[in-house]
PDB file of C-alpha atoms in Angstrom:
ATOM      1  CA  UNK N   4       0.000   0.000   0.000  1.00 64.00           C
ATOM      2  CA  UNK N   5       1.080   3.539  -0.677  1.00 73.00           C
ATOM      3  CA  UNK N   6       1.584   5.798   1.756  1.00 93.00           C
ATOM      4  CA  UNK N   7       3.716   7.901   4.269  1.00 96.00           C
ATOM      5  CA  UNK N   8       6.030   6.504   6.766  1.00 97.00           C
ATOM      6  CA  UNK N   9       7.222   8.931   9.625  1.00 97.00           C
ATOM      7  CA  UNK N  10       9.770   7.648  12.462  1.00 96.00           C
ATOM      8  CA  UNK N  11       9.931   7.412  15.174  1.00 96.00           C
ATOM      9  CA  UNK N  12       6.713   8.065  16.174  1.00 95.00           C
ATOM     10  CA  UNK N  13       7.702   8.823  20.183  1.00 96.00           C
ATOM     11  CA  UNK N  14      11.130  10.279  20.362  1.00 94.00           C
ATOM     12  CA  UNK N  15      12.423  11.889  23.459  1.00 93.00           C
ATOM     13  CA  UNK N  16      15.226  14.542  23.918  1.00 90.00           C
ATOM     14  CA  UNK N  17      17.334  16.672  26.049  1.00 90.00           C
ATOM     15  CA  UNK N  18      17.833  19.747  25.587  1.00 88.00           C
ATOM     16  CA  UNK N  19      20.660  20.876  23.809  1.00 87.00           C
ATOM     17  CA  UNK N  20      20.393  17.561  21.271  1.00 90.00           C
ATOM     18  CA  UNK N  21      19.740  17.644  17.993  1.00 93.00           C
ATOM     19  CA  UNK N  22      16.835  15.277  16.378  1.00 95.00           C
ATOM     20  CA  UNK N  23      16.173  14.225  13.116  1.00 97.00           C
ATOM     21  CA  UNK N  24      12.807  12.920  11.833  1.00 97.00           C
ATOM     22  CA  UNK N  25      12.089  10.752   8.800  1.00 98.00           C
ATOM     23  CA  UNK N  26       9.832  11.128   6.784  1.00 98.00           C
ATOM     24  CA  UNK N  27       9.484   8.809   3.721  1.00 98.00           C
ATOM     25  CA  UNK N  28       6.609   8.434   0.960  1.00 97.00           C
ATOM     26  CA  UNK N  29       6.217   6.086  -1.842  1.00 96.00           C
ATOM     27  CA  UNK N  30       3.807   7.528  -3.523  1.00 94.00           C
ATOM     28  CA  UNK N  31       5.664   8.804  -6.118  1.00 93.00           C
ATOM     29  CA  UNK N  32       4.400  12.404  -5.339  1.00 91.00           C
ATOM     30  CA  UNK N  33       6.786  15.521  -5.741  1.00 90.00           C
ATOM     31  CA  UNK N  34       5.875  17.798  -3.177  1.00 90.00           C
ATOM     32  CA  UNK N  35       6.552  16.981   0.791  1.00 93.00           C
ATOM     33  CA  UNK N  36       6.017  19.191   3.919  1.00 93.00           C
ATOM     34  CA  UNK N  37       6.407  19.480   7.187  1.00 96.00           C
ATOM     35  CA  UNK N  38       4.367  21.242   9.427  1.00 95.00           C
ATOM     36  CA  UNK N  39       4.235  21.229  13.580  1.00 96.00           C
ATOM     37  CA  UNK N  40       0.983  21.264  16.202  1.00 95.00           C
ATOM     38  CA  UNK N  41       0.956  22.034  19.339  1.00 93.00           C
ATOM     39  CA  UNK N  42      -1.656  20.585  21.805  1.00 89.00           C
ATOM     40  CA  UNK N  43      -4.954  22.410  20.807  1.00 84.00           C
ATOM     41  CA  UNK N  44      -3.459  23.958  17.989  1.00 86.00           C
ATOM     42  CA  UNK N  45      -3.935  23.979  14.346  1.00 88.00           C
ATOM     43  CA  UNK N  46      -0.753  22.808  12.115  1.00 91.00           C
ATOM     44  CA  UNK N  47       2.257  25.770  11.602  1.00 92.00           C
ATOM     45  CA  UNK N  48       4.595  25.223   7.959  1.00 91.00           C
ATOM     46  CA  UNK N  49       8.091  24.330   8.713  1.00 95.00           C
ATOM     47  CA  UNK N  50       9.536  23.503   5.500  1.00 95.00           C
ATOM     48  CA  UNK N  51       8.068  22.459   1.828  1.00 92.00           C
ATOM     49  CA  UNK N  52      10.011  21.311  -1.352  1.00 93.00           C
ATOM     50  CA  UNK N  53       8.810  20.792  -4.639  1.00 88.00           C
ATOM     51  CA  UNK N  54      11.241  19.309  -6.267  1.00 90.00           C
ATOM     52  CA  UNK N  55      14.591  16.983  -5.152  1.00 94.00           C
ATOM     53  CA  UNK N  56      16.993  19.419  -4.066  1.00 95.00           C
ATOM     54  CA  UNK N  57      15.208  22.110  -3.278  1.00 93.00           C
ATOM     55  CA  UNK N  58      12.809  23.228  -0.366  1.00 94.00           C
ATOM     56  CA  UNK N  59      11.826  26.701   0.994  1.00 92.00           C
ATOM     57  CA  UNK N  60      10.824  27.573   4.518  1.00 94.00           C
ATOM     58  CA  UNK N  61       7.734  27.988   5.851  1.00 91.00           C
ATOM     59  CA  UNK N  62       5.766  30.470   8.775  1.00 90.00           C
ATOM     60  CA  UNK N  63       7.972  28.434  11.720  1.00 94.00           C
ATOM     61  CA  UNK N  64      11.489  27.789  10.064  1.00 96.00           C
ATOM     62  CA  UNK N  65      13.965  28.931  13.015  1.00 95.00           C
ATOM     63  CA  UNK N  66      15.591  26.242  14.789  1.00 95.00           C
ATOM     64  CA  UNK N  67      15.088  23.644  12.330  1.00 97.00           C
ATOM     65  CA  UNK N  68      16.731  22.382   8.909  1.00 97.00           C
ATOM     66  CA  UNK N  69      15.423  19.809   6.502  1.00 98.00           C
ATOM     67  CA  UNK N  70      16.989  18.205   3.160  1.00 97.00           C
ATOM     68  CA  UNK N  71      15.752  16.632  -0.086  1.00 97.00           C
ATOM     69  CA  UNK N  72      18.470  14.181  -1.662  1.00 97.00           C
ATOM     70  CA  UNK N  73      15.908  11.779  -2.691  1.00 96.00           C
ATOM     71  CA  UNK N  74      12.323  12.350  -4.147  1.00 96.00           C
ATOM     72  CA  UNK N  75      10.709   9.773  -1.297  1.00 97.00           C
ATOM     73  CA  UNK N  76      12.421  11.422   1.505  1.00 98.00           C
ATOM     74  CA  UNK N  77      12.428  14.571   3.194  1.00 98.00           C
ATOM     75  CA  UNK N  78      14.096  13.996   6.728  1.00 98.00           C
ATOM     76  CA  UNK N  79      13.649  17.196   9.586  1.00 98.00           C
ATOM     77  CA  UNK N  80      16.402  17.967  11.696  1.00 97.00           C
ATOM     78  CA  UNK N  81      15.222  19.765  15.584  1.00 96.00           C
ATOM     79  CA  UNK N  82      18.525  21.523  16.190  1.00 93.00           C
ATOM     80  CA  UNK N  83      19.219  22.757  19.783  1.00 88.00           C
ATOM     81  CA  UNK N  84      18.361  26.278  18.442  1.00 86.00           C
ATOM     82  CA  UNK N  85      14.460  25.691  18.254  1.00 87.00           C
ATOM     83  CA  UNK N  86      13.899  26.984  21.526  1.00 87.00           C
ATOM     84  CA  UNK N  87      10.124  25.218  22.210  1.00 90.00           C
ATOM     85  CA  UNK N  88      10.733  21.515  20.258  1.00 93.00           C
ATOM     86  CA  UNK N  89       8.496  19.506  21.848  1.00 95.00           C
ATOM     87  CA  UNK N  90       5.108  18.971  19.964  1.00 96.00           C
ATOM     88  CA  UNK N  91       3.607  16.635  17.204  1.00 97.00           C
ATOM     89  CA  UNK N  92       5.842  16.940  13.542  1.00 97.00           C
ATOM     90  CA  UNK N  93       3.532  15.847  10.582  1.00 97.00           C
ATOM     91  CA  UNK N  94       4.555  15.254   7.548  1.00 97.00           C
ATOM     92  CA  UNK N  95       2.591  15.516   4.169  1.00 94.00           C
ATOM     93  CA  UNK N  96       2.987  14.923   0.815  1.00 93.00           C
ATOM     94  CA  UNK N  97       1.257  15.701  -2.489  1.00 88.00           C
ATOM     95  CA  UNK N  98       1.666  15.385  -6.444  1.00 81.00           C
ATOM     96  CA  UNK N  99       2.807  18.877  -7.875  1.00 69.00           C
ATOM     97  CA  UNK N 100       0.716  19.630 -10.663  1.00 63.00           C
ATOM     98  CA  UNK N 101       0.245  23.007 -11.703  1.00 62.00           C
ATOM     99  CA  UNK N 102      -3.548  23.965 -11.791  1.00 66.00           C
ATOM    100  CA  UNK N 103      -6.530  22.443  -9.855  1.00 72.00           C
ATOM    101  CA  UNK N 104      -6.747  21.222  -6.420  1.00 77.00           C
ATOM    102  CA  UNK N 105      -4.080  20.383  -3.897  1.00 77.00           C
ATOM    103  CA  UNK N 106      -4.861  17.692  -1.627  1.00 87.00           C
ATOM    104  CA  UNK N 107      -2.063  16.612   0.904  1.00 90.00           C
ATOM    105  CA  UNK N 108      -1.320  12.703   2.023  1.00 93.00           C
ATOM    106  CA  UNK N 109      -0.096  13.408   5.539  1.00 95.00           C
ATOM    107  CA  UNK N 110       1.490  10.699   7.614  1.00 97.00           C
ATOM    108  CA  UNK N 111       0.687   9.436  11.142  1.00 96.00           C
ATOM    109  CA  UNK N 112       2.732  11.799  12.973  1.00 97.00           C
ATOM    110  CA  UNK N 113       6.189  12.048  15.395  1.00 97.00           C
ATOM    111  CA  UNK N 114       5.701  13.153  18.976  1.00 96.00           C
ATOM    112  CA  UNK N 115       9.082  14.918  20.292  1.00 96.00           C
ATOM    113  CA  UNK N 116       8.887  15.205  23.950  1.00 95.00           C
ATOM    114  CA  UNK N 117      11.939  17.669  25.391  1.00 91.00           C
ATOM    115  CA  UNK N 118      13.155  16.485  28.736  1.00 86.00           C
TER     116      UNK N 118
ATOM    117  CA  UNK W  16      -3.795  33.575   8.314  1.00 52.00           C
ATOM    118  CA  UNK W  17      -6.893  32.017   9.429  1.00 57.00           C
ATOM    119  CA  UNK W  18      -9.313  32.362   6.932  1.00 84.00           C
ATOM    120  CA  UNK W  19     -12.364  30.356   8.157  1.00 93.00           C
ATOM    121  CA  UNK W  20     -14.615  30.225  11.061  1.00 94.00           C
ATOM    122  CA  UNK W  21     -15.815  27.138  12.277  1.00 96.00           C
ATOM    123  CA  UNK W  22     -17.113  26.192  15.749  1.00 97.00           C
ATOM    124  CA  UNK W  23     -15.070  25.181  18.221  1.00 96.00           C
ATOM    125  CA  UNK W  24     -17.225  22.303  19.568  1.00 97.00           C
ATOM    126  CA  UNK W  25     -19.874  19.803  18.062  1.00 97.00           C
ATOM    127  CA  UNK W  26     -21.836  16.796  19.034  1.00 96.00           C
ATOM    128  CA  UNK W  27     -24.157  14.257  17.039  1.00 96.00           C
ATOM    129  CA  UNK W  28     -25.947  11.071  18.018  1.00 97.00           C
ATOM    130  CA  UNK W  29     -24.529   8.105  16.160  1.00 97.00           C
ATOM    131  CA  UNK W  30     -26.744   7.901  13.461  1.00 97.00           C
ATOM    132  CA  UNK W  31     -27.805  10.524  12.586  1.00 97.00           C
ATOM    133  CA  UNK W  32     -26.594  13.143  10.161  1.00 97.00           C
ATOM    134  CA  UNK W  33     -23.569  16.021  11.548  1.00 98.00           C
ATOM    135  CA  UNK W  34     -23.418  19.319   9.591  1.00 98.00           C
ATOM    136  CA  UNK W  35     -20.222  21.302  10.380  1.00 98.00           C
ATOM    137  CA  UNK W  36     -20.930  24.475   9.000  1.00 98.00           C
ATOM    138  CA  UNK W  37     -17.957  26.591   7.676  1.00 97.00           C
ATOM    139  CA  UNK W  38     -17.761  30.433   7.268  1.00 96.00           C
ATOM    140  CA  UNK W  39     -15.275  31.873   4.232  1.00 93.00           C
ATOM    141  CA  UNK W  40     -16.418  35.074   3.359  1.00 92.00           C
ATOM    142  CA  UNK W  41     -13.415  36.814   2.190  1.00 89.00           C
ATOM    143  CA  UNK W  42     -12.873  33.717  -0.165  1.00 90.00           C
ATOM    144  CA  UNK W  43     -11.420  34.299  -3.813  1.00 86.00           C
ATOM    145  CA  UNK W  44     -12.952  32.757  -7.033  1.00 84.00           C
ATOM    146  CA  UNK W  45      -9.660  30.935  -7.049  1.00 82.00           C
ATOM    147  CA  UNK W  46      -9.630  29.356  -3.993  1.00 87.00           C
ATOM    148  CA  UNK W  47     -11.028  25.510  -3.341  1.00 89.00           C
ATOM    149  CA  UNK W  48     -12.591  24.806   0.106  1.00 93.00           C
ATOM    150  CA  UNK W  49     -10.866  21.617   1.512  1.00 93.00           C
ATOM    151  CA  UNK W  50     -12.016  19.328   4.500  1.00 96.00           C
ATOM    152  CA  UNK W  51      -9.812  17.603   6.174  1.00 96.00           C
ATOM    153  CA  UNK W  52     -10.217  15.509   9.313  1.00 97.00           C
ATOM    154  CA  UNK W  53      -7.836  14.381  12.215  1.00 96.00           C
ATOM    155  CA  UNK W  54      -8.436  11.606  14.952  1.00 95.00           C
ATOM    156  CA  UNK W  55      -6.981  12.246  17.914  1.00 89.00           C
ATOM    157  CA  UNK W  56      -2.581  11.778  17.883  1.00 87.00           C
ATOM    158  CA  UNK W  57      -3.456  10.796  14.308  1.00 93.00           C
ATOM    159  CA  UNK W  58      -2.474  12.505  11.037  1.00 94.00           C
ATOM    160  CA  UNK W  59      -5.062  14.737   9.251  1.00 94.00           C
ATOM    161  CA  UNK W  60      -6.955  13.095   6.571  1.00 95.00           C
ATOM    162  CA  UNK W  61      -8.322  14.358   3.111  1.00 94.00           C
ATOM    163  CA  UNK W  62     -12.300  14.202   3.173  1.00 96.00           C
ATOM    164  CA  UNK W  63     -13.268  15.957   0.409  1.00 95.00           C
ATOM    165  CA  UNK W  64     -13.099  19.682  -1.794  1.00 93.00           C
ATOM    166  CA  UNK W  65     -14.908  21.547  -3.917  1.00 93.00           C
ATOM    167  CA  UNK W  66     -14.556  24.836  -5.876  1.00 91.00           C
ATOM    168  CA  UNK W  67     -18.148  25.867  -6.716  1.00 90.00           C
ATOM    169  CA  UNK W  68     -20.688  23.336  -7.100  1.00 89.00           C
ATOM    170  CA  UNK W  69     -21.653  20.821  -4.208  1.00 94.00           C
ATOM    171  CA  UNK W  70     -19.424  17.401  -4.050  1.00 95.00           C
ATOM    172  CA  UNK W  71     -20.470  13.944  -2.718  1.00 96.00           C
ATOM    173  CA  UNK W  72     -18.492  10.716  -2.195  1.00 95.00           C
ATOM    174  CA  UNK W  73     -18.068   7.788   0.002  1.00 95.00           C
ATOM    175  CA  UNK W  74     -16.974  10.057   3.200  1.00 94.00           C
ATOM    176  CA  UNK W  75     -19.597  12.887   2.737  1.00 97.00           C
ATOM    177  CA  UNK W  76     -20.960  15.861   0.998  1.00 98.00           C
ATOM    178  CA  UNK W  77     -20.048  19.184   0.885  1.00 98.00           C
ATOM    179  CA  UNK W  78     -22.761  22.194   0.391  1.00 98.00           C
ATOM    180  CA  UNK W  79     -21.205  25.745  -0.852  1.00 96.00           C
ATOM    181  CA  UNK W  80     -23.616  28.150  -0.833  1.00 96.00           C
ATOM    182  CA  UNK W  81     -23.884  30.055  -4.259  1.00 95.00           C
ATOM    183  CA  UNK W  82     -21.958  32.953  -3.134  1.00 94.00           C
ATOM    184  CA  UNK W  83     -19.697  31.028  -1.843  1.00 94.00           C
ATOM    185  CA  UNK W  84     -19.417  32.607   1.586  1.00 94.00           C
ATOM    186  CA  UNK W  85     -19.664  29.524   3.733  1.00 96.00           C
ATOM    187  CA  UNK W  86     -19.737  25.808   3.600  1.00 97.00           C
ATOM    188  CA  UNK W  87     -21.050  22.588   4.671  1.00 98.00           C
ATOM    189  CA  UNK W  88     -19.786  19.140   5.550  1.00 98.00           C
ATOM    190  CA  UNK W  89     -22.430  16.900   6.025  1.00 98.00           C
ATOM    191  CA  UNK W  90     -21.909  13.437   7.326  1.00 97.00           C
ATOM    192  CA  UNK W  91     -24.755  11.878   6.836  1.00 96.00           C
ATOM    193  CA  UNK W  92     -24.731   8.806   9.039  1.00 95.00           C
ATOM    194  CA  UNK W  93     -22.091   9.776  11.570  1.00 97.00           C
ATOM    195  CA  UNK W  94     -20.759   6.727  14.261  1.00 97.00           C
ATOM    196  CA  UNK W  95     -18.368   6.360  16.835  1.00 97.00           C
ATOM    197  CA  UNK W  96     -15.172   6.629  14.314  1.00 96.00           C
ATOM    198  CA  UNK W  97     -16.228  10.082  12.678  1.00 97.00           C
ATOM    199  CA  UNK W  98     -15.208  11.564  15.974  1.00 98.00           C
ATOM    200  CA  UNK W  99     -12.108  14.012  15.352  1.00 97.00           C
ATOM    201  CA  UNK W 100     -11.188  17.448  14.507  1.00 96.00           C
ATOM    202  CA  UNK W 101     -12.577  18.805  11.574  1.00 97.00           C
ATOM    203  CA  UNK W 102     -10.497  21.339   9.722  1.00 95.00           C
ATOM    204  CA  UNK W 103     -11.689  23.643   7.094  1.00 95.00           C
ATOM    205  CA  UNK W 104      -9.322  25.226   4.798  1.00 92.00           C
ATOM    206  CA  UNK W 105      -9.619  27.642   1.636  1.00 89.00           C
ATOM    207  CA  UNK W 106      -6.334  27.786  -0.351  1.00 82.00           C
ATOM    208  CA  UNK W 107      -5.856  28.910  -3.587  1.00 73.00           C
ATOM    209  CA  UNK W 108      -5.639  26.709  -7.053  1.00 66.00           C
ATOM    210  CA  UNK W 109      -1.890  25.187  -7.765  1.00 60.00           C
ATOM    211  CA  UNK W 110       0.592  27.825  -8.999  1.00 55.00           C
ATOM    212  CA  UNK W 111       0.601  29.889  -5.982  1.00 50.00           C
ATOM    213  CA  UNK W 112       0.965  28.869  -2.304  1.00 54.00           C
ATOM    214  CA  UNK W 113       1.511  25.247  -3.012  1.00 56.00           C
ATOM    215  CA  UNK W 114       0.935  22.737   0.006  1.00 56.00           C
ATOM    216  CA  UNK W 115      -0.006  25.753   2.394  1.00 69.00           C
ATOM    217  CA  UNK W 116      -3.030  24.934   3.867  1.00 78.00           C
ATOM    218  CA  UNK W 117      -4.157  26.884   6.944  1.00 82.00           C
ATOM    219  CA  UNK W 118      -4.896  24.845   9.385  1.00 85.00           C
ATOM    220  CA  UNK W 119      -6.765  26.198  12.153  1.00 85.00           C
ATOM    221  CA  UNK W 120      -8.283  24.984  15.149  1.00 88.00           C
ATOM    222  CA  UNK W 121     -11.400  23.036  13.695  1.00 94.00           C
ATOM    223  CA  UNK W 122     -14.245  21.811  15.075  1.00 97.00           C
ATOM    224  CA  UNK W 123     -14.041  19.056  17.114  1.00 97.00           C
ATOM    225  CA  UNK W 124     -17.357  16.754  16.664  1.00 98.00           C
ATOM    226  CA  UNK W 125     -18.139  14.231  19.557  1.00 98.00           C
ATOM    227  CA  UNK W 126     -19.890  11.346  18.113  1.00 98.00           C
ATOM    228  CA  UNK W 127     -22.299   9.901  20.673  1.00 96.00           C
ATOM    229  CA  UNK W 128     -23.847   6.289  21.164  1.00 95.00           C
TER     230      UNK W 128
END
């Protein structure tokens, strides 16, 4: 089945650590994203690419850093600069044509607890 | 950039049909309303979009109202499982803000035996 594989899915920290999260989709779509929630909170943009080797930051983009080597993966590093890291990091994905609706595949989600 | 209003807080017996209304009314003839849902620690989940006309499929409808102001999602035999956070986005076509859907705070519907 096709779909969107985030890990981990519980991942705890201290402070001062860097994190990465993966994300990986086999969907064969061109556009990924990460966006963040907070408890009782809609879901902030992070980071978006289009295409393999490129992305663009989103509304929350300080303190974190992502990359796009492969079109399937789009991995999110939580450097010790983000100075509030612990929430829920979803992941989305979503073909990248260039009219007509946009509807995202998200996956199930990573918590990142800060201890 | 919130540019819905929805209700923070629905119920609906199991059953029966659940009607999240949506308000848009600075929407653009460009834009799409999207639904999305998301179950609790879960990732959100495509329901359904339309543009102008009302949409149907397996999940549920969706009602626009001709000028377009405000919406409708209409589950029309809601159970147990069809409780979540209901997110209503408007976003313009492809070409512009690609992938950035607003998500707001939604309306969370409580299902109820």
């Amino acid at each position: 089945d096709g779909g969107i594989t985030q890990s981990p899915k519980y991942l705890f920290r201290k402070e001062g650590q860097n994190v990465t999260l993966s994300c990986e989709q086999n969907l064969n779509h061109d556009a990924m994203y990460w966006y963040r929630q907070d408890p009782g909170q809609g879901l902030r943009l992070i980071y978006y690419s289009q295409i393999v080797n490129d992305f663009q930051k989103g509304d929350i983009a300080e303190g974190y850093s992502v990359s796009r080597e492969k079109k399937e993966s789009f991995p999110l590093t939580v450097t010790s600069a983000q100075k509030n890291p612990t929430a829920f990091y979803l992941c989305a994905s979503t073909y990248q044509a260039t009219t007509g609706a946009n509807v995202l595949t998200f996956g199930a989600g990573s918590r990142l607890t800060v201890l | 950039d919130a540019k819905t209003t929805q209700p923070p807080s629905m119920d609906c017996a199991e059953g029966r049909a659940a009607n999240l209304p949506c308000n848009h009314s600075t929407i653009s003839g460009n834009e799409y309303v999207y639904w999305y849902r998301q179950i609790h620690s879960q990732g959100p989940q495509y329901i359904i979009h339309g543009l102008k006309n009302n949409e149907t499929n397996e999940m549920a409808s969706l009602i626009i109202t001709e000028d377009r102001k405000s919406s409708t999602l209409i589950l029309p035999h809601a159970t147990l499982r069809d409780t979540a956070v209901y997110y209503c986005i408007v976003s313009p076509q492809r070409g512009s803000t690609l992938g950035r859907l607003y998500f707001g705070r939604g309306t969370q519907l409580t299902v109820w035996p």
